[in-house]
XYZ file of C-alpha atoms in Angstrom:
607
model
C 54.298 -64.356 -58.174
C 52.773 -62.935 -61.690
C 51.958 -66.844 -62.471
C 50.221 -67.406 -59.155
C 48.057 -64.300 -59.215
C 46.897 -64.410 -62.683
C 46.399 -67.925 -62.409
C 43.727 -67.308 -59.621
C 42.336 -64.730 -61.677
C 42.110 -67.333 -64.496
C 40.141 -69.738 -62.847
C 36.478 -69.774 -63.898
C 33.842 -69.330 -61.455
C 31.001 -70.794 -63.359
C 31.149 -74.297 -66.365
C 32.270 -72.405 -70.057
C 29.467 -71.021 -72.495
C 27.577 -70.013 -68.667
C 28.679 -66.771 -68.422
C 31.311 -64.333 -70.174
C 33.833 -64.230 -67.412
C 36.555 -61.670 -67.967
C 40.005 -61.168 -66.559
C 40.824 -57.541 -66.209
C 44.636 -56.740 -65.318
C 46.197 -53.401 -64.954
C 49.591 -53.198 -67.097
C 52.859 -54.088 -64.924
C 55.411 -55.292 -66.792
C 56.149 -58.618 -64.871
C 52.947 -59.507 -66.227
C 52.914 -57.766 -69.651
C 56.020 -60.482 -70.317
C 53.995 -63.296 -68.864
C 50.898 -62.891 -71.022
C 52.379 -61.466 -74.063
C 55.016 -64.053 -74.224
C 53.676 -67.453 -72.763
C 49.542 -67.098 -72.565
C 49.346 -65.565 -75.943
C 51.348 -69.041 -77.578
C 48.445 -70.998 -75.758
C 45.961 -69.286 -77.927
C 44.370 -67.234 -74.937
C 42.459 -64.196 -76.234
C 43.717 -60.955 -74.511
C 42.810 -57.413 -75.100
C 44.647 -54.347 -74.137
C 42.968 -51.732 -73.568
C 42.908 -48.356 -72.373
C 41.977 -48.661 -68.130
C 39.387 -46.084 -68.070
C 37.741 -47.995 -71.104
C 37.090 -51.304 -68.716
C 33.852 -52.019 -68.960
C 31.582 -51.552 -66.047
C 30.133 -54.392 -64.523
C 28.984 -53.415 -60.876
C 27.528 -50.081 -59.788
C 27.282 -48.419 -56.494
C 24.043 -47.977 -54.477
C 24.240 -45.211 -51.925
C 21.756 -42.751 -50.354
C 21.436 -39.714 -52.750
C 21.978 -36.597 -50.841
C 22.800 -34.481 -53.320
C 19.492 -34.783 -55.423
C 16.817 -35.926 -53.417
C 14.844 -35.159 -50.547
C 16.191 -37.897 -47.749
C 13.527 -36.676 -45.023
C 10.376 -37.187 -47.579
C 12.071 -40.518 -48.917
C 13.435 -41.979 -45.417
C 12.273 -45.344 -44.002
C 13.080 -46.365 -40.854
C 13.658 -50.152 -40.043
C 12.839 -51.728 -36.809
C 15.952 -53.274 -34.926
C 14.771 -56.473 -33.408
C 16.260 -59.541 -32.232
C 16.712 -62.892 -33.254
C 13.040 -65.303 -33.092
C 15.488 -68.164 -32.009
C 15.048 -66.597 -28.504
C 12.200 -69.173 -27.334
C 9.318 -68.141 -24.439
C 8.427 -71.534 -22.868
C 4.972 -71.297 -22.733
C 2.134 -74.044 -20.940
C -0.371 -75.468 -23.415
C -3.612 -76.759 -22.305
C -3.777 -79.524 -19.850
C -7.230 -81.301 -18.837
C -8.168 -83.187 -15.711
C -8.665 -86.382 -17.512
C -5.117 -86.098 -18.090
C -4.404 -85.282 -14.528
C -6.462 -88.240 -13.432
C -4.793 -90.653 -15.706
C -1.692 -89.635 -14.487
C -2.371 -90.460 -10.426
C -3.786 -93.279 -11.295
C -0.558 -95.580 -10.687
C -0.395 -94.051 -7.224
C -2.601 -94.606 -4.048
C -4.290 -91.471 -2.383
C -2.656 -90.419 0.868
C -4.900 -89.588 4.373
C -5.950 -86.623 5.743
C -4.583 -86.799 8.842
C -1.403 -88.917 8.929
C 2.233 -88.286 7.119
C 2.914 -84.640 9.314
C 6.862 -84.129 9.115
C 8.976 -82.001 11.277
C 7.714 -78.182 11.752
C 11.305 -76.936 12.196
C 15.311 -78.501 11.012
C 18.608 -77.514 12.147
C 20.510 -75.796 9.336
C 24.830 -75.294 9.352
C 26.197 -73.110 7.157
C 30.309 -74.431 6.136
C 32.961 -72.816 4.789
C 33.467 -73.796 1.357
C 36.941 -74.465 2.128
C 37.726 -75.315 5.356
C 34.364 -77.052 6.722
C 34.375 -74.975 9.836
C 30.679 -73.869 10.610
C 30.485 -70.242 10.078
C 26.262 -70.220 10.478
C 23.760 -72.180 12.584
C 20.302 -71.402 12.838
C 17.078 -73.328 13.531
C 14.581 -72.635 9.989
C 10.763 -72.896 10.841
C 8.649 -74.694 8.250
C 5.896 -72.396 8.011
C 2.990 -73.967 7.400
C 0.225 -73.111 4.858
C -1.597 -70.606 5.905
C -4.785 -71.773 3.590
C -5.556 -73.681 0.680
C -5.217 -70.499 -1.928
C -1.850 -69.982 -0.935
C -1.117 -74.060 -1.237
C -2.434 -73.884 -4.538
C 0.007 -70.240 -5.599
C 3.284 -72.172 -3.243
C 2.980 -75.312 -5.666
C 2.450 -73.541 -8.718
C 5.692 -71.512 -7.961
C 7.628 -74.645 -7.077
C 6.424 -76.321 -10.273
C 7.373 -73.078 -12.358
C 10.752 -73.382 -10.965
C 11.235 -77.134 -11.389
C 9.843 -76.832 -15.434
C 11.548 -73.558 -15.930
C 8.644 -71.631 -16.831
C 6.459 -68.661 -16.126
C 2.610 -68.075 -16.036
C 1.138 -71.234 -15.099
C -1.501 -70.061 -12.959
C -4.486 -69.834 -15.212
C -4.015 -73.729 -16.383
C -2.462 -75.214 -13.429
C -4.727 -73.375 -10.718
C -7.646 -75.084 -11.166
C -5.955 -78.516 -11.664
C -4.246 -78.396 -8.469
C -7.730 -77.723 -6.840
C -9.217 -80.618 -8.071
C -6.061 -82.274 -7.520
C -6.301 -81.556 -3.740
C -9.880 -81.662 -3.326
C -11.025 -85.157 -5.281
C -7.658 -87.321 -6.421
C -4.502 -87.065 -4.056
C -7.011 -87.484 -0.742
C -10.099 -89.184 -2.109
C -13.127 -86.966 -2.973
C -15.448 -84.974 -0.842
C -12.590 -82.210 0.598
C -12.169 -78.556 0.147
C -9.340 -76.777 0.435
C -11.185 -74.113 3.297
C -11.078 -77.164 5.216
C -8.196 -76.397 7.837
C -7.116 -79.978 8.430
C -6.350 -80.707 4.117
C -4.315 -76.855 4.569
C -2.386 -78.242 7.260
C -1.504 -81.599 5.296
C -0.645 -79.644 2.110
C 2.834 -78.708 3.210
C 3.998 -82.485 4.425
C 6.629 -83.838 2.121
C 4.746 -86.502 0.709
C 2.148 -84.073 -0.357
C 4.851 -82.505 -2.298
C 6.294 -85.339 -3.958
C 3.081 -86.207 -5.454
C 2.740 -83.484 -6.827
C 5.953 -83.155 -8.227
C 5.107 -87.008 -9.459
C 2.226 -86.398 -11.332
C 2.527 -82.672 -12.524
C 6.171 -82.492 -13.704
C 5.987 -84.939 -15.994
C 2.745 -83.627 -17.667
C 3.858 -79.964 -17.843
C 7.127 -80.918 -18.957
C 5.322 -82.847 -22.122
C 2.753 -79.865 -22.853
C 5.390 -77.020 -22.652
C 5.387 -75.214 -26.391
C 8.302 -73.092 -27.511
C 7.213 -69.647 -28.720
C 10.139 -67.772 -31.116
C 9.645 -64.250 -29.760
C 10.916 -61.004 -31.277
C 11.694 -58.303 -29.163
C 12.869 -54.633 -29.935
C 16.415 -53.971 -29.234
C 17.746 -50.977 -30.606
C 16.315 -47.830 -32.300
C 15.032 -47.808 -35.465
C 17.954 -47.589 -38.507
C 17.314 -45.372 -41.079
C 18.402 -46.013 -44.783
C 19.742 -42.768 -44.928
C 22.447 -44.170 -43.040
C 23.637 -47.142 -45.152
C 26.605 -46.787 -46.078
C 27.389 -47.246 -50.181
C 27.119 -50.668 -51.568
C 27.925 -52.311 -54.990
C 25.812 -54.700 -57.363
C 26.700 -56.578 -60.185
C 24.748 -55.299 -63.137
C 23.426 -56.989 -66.741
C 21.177 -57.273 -69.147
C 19.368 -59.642 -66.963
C 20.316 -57.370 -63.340
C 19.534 -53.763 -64.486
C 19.461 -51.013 -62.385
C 16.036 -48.711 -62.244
C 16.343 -44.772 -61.743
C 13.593 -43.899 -59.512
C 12.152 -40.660 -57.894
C 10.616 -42.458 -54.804
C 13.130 -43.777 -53.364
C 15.883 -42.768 -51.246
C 18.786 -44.236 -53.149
C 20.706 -43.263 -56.351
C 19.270 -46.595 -57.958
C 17.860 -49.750 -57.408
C 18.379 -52.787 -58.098
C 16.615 -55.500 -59.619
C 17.210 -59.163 -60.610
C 14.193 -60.379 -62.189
C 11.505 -59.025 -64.603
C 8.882 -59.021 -61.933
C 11.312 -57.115 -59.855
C 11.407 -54.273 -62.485
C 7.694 -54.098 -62.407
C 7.184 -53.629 -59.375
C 9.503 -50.649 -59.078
C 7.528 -49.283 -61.908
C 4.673 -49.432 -60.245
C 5.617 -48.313 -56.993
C 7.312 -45.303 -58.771
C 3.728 -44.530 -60.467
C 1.416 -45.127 -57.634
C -0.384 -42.161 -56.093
C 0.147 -43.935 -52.435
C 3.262 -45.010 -52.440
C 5.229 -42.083 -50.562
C 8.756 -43.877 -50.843
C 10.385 -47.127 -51.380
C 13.579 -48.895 -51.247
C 14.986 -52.132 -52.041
C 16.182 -54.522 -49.237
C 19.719 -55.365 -51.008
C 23.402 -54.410 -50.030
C 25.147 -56.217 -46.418
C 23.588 -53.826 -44.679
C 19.712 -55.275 -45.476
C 17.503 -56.617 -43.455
C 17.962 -60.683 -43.170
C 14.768 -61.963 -41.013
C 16.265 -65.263 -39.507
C 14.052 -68.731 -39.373
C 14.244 -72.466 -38.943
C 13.729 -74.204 -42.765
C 12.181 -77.031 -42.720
C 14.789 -79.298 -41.195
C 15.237 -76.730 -38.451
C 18.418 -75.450 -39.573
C 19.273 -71.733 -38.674
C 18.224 -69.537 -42.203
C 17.760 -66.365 -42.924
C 15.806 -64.466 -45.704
C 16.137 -61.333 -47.065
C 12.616 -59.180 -48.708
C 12.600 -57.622 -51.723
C 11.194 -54.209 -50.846
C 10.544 -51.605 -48.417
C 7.449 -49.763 -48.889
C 6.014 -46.726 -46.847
C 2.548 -45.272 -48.119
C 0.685 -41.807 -47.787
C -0.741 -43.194 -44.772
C 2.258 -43.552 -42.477
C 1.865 -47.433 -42.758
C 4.887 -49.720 -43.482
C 5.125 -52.598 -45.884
C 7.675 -55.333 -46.287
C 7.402 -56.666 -49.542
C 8.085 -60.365 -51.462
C 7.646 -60.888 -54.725
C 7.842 -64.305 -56.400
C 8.077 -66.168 -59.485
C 8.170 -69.709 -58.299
C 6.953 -71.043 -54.632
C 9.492 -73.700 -52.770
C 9.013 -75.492 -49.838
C 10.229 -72.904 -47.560
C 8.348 -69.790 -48.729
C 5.792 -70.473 -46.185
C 7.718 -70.578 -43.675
C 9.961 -67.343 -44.906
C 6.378 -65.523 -45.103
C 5.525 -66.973 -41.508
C 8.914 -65.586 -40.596
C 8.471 -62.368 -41.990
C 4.481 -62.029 -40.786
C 5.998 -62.136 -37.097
C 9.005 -59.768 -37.904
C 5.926 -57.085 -39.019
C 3.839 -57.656 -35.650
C 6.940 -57.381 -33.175
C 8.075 -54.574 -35.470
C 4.879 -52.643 -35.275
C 4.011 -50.186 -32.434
C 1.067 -47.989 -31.644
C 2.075 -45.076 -34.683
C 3.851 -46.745 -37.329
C 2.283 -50.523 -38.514
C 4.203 -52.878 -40.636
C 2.593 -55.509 -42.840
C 3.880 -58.201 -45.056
C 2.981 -58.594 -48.562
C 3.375 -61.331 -50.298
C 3.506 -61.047 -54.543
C 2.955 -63.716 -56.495
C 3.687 -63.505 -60.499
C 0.175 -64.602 -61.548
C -1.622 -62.057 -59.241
C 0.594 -59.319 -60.483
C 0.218 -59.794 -64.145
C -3.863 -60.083 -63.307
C -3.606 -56.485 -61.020
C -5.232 -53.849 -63.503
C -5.583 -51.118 -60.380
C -3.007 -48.315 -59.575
C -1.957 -47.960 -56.287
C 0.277 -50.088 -54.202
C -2.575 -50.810 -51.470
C -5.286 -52.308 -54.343
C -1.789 -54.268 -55.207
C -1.861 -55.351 -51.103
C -5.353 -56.379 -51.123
C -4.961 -58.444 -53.977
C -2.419 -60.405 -52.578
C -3.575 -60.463 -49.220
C -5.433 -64.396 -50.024
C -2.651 -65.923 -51.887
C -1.034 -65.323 -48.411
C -3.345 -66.629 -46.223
C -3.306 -69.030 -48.499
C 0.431 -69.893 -48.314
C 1.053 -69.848 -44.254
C -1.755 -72.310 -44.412
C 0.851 -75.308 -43.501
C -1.698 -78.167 -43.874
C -3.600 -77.462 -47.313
C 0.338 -76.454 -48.369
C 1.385 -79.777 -47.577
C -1.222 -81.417 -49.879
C -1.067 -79.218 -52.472
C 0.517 -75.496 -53.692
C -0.690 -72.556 -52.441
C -3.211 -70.672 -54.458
C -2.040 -68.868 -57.425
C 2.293 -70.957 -57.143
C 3.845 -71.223 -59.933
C 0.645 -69.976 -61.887
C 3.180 -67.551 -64.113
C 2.282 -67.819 -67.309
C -0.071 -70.822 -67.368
C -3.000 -68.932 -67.326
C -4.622 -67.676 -70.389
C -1.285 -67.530 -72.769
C -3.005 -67.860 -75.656
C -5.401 -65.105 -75.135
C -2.580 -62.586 -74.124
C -1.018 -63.465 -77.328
C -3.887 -62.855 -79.192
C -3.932 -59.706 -81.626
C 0.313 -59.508 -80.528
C 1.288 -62.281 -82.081
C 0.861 -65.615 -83.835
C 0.111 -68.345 -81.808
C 1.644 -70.788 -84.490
C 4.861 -68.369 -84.059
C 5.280 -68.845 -80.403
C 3.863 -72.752 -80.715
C 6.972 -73.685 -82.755
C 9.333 -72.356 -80.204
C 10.926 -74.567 -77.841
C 9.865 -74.158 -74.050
C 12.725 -71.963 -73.221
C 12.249 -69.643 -75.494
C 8.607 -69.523 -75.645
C 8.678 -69.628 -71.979
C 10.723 -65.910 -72.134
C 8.401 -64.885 -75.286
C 5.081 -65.586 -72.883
C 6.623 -63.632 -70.053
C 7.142 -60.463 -72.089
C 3.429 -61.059 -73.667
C 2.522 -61.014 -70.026
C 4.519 -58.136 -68.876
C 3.102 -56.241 -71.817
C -0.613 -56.966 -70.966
C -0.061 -55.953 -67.468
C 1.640 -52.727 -68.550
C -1.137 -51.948 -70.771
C -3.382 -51.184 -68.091
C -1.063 -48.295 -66.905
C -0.436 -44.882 -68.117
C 2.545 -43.244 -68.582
C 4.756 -46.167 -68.100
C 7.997 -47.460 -69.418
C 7.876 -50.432 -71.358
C 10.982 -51.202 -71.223
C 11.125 -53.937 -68.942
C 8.958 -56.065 -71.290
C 11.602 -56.489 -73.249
C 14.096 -58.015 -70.795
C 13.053 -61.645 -70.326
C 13.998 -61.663 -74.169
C 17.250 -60.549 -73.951
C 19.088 -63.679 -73.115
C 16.887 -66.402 -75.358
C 17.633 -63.966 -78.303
C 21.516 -63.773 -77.739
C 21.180 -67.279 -77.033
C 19.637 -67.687 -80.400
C 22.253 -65.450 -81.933
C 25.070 -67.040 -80.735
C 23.823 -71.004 -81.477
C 23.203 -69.924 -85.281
C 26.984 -68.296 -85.363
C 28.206 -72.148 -83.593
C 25.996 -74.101 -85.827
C 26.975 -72.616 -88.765
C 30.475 -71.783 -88.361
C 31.876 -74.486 -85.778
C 32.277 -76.957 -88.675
C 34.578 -75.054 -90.529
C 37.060 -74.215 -87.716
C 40.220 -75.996 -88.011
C 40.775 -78.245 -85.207
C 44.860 -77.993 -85.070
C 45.938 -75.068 -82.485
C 48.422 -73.071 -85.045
C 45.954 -73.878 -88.119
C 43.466 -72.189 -85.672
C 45.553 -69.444 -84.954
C 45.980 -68.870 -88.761
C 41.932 -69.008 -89.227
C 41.337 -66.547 -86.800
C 44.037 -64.187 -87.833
C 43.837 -63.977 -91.588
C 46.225 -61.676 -93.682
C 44.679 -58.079 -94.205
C 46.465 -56.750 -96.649
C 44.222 -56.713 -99.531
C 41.834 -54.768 -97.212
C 40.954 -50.512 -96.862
C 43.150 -49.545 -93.949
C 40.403 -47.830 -92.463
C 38.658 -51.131 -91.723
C 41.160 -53.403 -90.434
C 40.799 -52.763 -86.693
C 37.085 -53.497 -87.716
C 38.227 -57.062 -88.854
C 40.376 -57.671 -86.262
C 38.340 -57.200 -83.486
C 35.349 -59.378 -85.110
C 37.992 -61.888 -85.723
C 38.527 -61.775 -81.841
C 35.163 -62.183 -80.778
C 34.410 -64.501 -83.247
C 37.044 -66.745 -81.865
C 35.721 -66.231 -77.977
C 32.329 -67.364 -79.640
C 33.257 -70.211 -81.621
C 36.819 -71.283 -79.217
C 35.930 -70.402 -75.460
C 31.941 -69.803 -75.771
C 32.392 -66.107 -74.044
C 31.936 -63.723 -76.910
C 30.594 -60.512 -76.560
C 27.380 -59.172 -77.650
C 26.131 -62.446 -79.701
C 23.381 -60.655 -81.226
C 25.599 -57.695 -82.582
C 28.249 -60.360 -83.634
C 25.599 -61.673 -85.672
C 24.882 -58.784 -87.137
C 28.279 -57.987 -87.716
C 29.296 -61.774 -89.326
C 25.835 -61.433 -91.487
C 26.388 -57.838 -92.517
C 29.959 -58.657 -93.859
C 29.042 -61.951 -95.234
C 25.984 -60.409 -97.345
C 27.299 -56.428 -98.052
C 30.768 -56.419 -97.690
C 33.128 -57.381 -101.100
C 36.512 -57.281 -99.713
C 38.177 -60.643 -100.349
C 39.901 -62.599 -96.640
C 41.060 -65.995 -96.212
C 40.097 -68.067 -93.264
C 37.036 -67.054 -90.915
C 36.073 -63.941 -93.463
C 35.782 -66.907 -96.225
C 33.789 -69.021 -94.276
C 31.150 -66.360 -93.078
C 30.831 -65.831 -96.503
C 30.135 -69.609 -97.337
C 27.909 -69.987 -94.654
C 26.167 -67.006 -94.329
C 24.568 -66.571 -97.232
C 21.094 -68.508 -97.061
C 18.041 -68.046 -98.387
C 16.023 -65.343 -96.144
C 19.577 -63.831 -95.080
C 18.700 -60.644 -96.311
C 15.640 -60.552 -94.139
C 17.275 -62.192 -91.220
C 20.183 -59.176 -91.165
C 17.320 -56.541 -90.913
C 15.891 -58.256 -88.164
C 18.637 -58.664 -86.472
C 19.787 -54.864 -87.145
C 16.636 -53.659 -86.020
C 16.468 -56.089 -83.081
C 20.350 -54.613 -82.068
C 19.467 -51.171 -82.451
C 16.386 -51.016 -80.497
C 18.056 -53.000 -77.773
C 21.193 -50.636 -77.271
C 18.810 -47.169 -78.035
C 15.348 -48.217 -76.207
C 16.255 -51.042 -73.405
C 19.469 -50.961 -72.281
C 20.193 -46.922 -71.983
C 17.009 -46.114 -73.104
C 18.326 -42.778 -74.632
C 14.182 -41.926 -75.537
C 11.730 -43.101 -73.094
C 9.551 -46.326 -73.973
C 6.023 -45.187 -73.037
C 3.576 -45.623 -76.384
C 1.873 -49.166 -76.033
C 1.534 -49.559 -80.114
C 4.593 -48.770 -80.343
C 5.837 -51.216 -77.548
C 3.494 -54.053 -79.006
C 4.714 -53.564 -82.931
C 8.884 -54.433 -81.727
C 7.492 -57.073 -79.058
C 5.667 -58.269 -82.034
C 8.828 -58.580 -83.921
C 11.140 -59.419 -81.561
C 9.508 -62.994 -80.801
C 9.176 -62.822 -84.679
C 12.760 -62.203 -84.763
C 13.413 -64.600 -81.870
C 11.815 -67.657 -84.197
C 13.317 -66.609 -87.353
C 16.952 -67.286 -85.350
C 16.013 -70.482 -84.036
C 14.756 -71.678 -87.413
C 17.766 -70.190 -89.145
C 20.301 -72.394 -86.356
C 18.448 -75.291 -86.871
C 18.566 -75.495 -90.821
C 21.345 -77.413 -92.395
């Protein structure tokens, strides 16, 4: 049993070098033997640690009673059903049609083809035959050509399976009567046509040439349709998220939960902005199982369902349900299509929701303050979007835009264009989208820059960590105990006080280097340069070869960079212990980070 269940543990969920995957397992001594004994001789790195110093990866999300004001922050979503529920409804159908559809048949005379005016009817037991009912039914004859015309439309409903007919199939049965199925020149006052009108062959004809057309021009309309009562959020129950560098968590005033949760720089933003605006009188974000899912046929009409980013609710009392996008795919029309009809069955005669639909190009352009200029911005790249036809030919008006538009002039007076022009594209794609974040923050007052500084995070660990392979992967024995030896040098010769210090950058230095999971690559770095270039104590093995490799020309220089880079990260970004709100400030270490960023790439790529 301990092999089985740490073995599951020990599978990877993503390729190695994707993600730093970690195993965490609370002491028991059937597997303290197992791993201490058998996965340590496979060279498996394993840390013991105290269990209340795990590191946190996921946080929970709950409604804050205890600090904020649920009544003022409540929003209440609608409870609707699915749009799979279809309304047949009767599209248009003209007379030309009608007429080219009798023309196969012959037109019948007035006065001939009367059937019976009464018929014997038995009603049988469904078991043992014997008649339990007998009864002579009249065939009441039409009592004038109006009520012909409602009798067929009702049979034709019932045939079809569909309601509401009368406004396109009333006239068309007039003329129908009047000029095709008995030659032209009758009326349906005339009593002789009434008293034809409810012969059998009258009926069949009509079944003939009507069934078939209203069968063709029936259209399926999704409806929505209120169900239940509004939910409010105050009633979700708690939720986790995973959180990261790249996934951080926002503390906001406005809305009603502890935090919220973002996953992508425009994300983070937004809930800036919201959090500023004079309008905005609460938001939320649509995440957790509880969240709204607004269900849709994709484009091979297979049963989806997509889930907005944001709730908003403004000053006015109106509701918003909110998108905001990086990148358009096919289906993000019909998501905002989707979503459009969720807002009009979800809106009643008080309370109105609308969709808003945020692209990354409008956003960085917005230079106003308040959510609703925000709306109004948007409001043609939308229109825009749910335009199927012009979307087939081409993307929808500002898709994808990002940071196409006008990079080098948001650069300008930041930073060197020939800086960010000798980056490759992933990197200088991250260094634009900070510049961009920056400019669009600039505009405010009073805001956090912090979340500029996040779409650098992972290019510059990446950076980090590719200079520590490049330069140190060479080195590293290739034999498994020769390995072990490398990693795990005799410290004798060192100050006692700094041997757990060595040990535990030997350790990550060998989840860097060995399984591609170290952690922190940009504080390693610092580490591994700081030792290499400062430190005089004499190791064997990895020690030795950061000192061989290490020491370059513009190391010096590269180690306060990095230092400063580290520093600002841990204090500023990530628990921003002092608020990030002075924009020379925030532009001088954007400045050097992307400085920084190129120095690492240059350093990795020299020999």
């Amino acid at each position: 049993l301990p092999e089985q269940t740490l073995g599951r543990g020990l599978r990877r969920m993503t390729p190695c070098g994707q993600a730093n995957e970690v195993v965490a397992v609370v002491e028991h001594e059937a597997f303290a033997r197992l791993y201490r004994d058998e996965l340590s001789q496979e060279g498996l790195p394993i840390d013991i640690v105290e269990v209340d110093k795990v590191p946190t990866t996921t946080v929970s999300i709950y409604p804050d009673t205890a600090k904020k004001d649920l009544s003022a922050l409540d929003i209440s979503i609608p409870q609707l059903t699915s749009a799979n529920q279809t309304l047949p409804v009767l599209g248009p159908i003209s007379l030309v049609e009608v007429k080219d559809a009798f023309k196969k048949y012959s037109t019948l005379p007035v006065g001939e083809g009367r059937g019976p005016d009464e018929v014997q009817y038995e009603g049988r037991h469904l078991i043992t035959g014997e008649i339990v009912e007998h009864m002579k039914v009249s065939l009441a004859l039409l009592d004038s050509g109006i009520g012909a015309i409602s009798f067929y439309e009702q049979e034709l409903e019932y045939i079809c399976k569909i309601k509401g007919t009368h406004q396109v199939l009333g006239p068309l049965l007039q003329n129908f009567f009047e000029d095709l199925l008995f030659g032209p020149g009758h009326s349906i006052f005339d009593a002789t046509l009434v008293a034809r009108l409810s012969d059998s062959d009258v009926r069949e004809y009509v079944r003939a040439v009507f069934v078939p057309l209203i069968r063709r021009k029936i259209l399926f309309k999704q409806i929505r349709q209120t169900e239940a009562q509004p939910v409010s959020l105050g009633l979700w129950r708690p939720f986790q998220v995973t959180v990261s560098e790249r996934r951080p968590v926002q503390l906001s005033a406005k809305t009603i939960f502890n935090l919220v949760p973002c996953n992508r720089t425009l994300e983070t933003a937004f809930v800036g902005l919201c959090d500023k605006s004079s309008d905005v009188a609460a938001f939320a974000k649509n995440a957790g199982p509880q969240c709204l899912r607004v269900d849709y046929l994709s484009d091979g009409a297979r049963l989806a369902f997509y889930t907005p980013d944001f709730f908003v609710r403004v000053n006015s009392g109106n509701y918003y349900l909110v998108e905001t996008k990086g990148q358009v795919d096919r289906d993000v029309p019909i998501k905002a299509r989707a979503a459009i009809e969720w807002c009009k069955a979800g809106s009643t005669k008080r309370i109105k929701w609308e969709y808003v639909f945020v692209p990354e190009g409008v956003f960085q352009r917005f230079q106003g303050s308040t959510f609703e200029e925000l709306a109004r911005m948007c409001a043609p790249a939308l229109h825009d979007l749910t335009n199927e036809e012009q979307f087939k030919n081409d993307m929808p008006l500002f898709a994808g835009l990002g940071m196409l538009e006008a990079e080098v002039s948001e650069a300008k007076g930041l930073v060197d264009t020939k800086v960010l022009d000798a980056l490759p594209d992933r990197l200088r794609k991250a260094a634009d989208e900070a510049i961009s974040l920056y400019r669009f923050f600039e505009k405010k007052s009073g805001v956090s820059y912090a979340p500029v500084f996040t779409a650098l995070l992972g290019v510059i660990d990446e950076a980090a960590k590719g200079l520590l392979l490049q330069k140190l992967t060479p080195k590293m024995p290739g034999n498994m105990q020769e390995q072990k030896d490398w990693f795990e040098p005799y410290l004798g010769g060192a100050d006692r006080r700094m041997v757990p210090h060595y040990e535990q950058l030997a350790r990550n230095l060998k989840k860097t280097l060995v399984y591609r999971n170290g952690v922190s690559p940009l504080g390693l770095l610092r580490s591994c340069l700081d030792f290499a270039l400062n430190d005089n104590t004499k190791l064997t093995g990895v020690f030795d070869a950061l000192k061989t490799e290490l020491k370059f020309a513009g190391g010096r220089e590269l180690l306060a960079c990095v230092a400063e880079i580290n520093d600002f990260r841990n204090t500023r970004v990530a628990h921003q212990e002092e608020p990030l709100t002075d924009e020379a400030e925030a532009g001088k270490v954007l400045a050097g980070w992307i400085t920084g960023l190129s120095r690492l790439w240059d350093a990795g790529k020299a020999r």
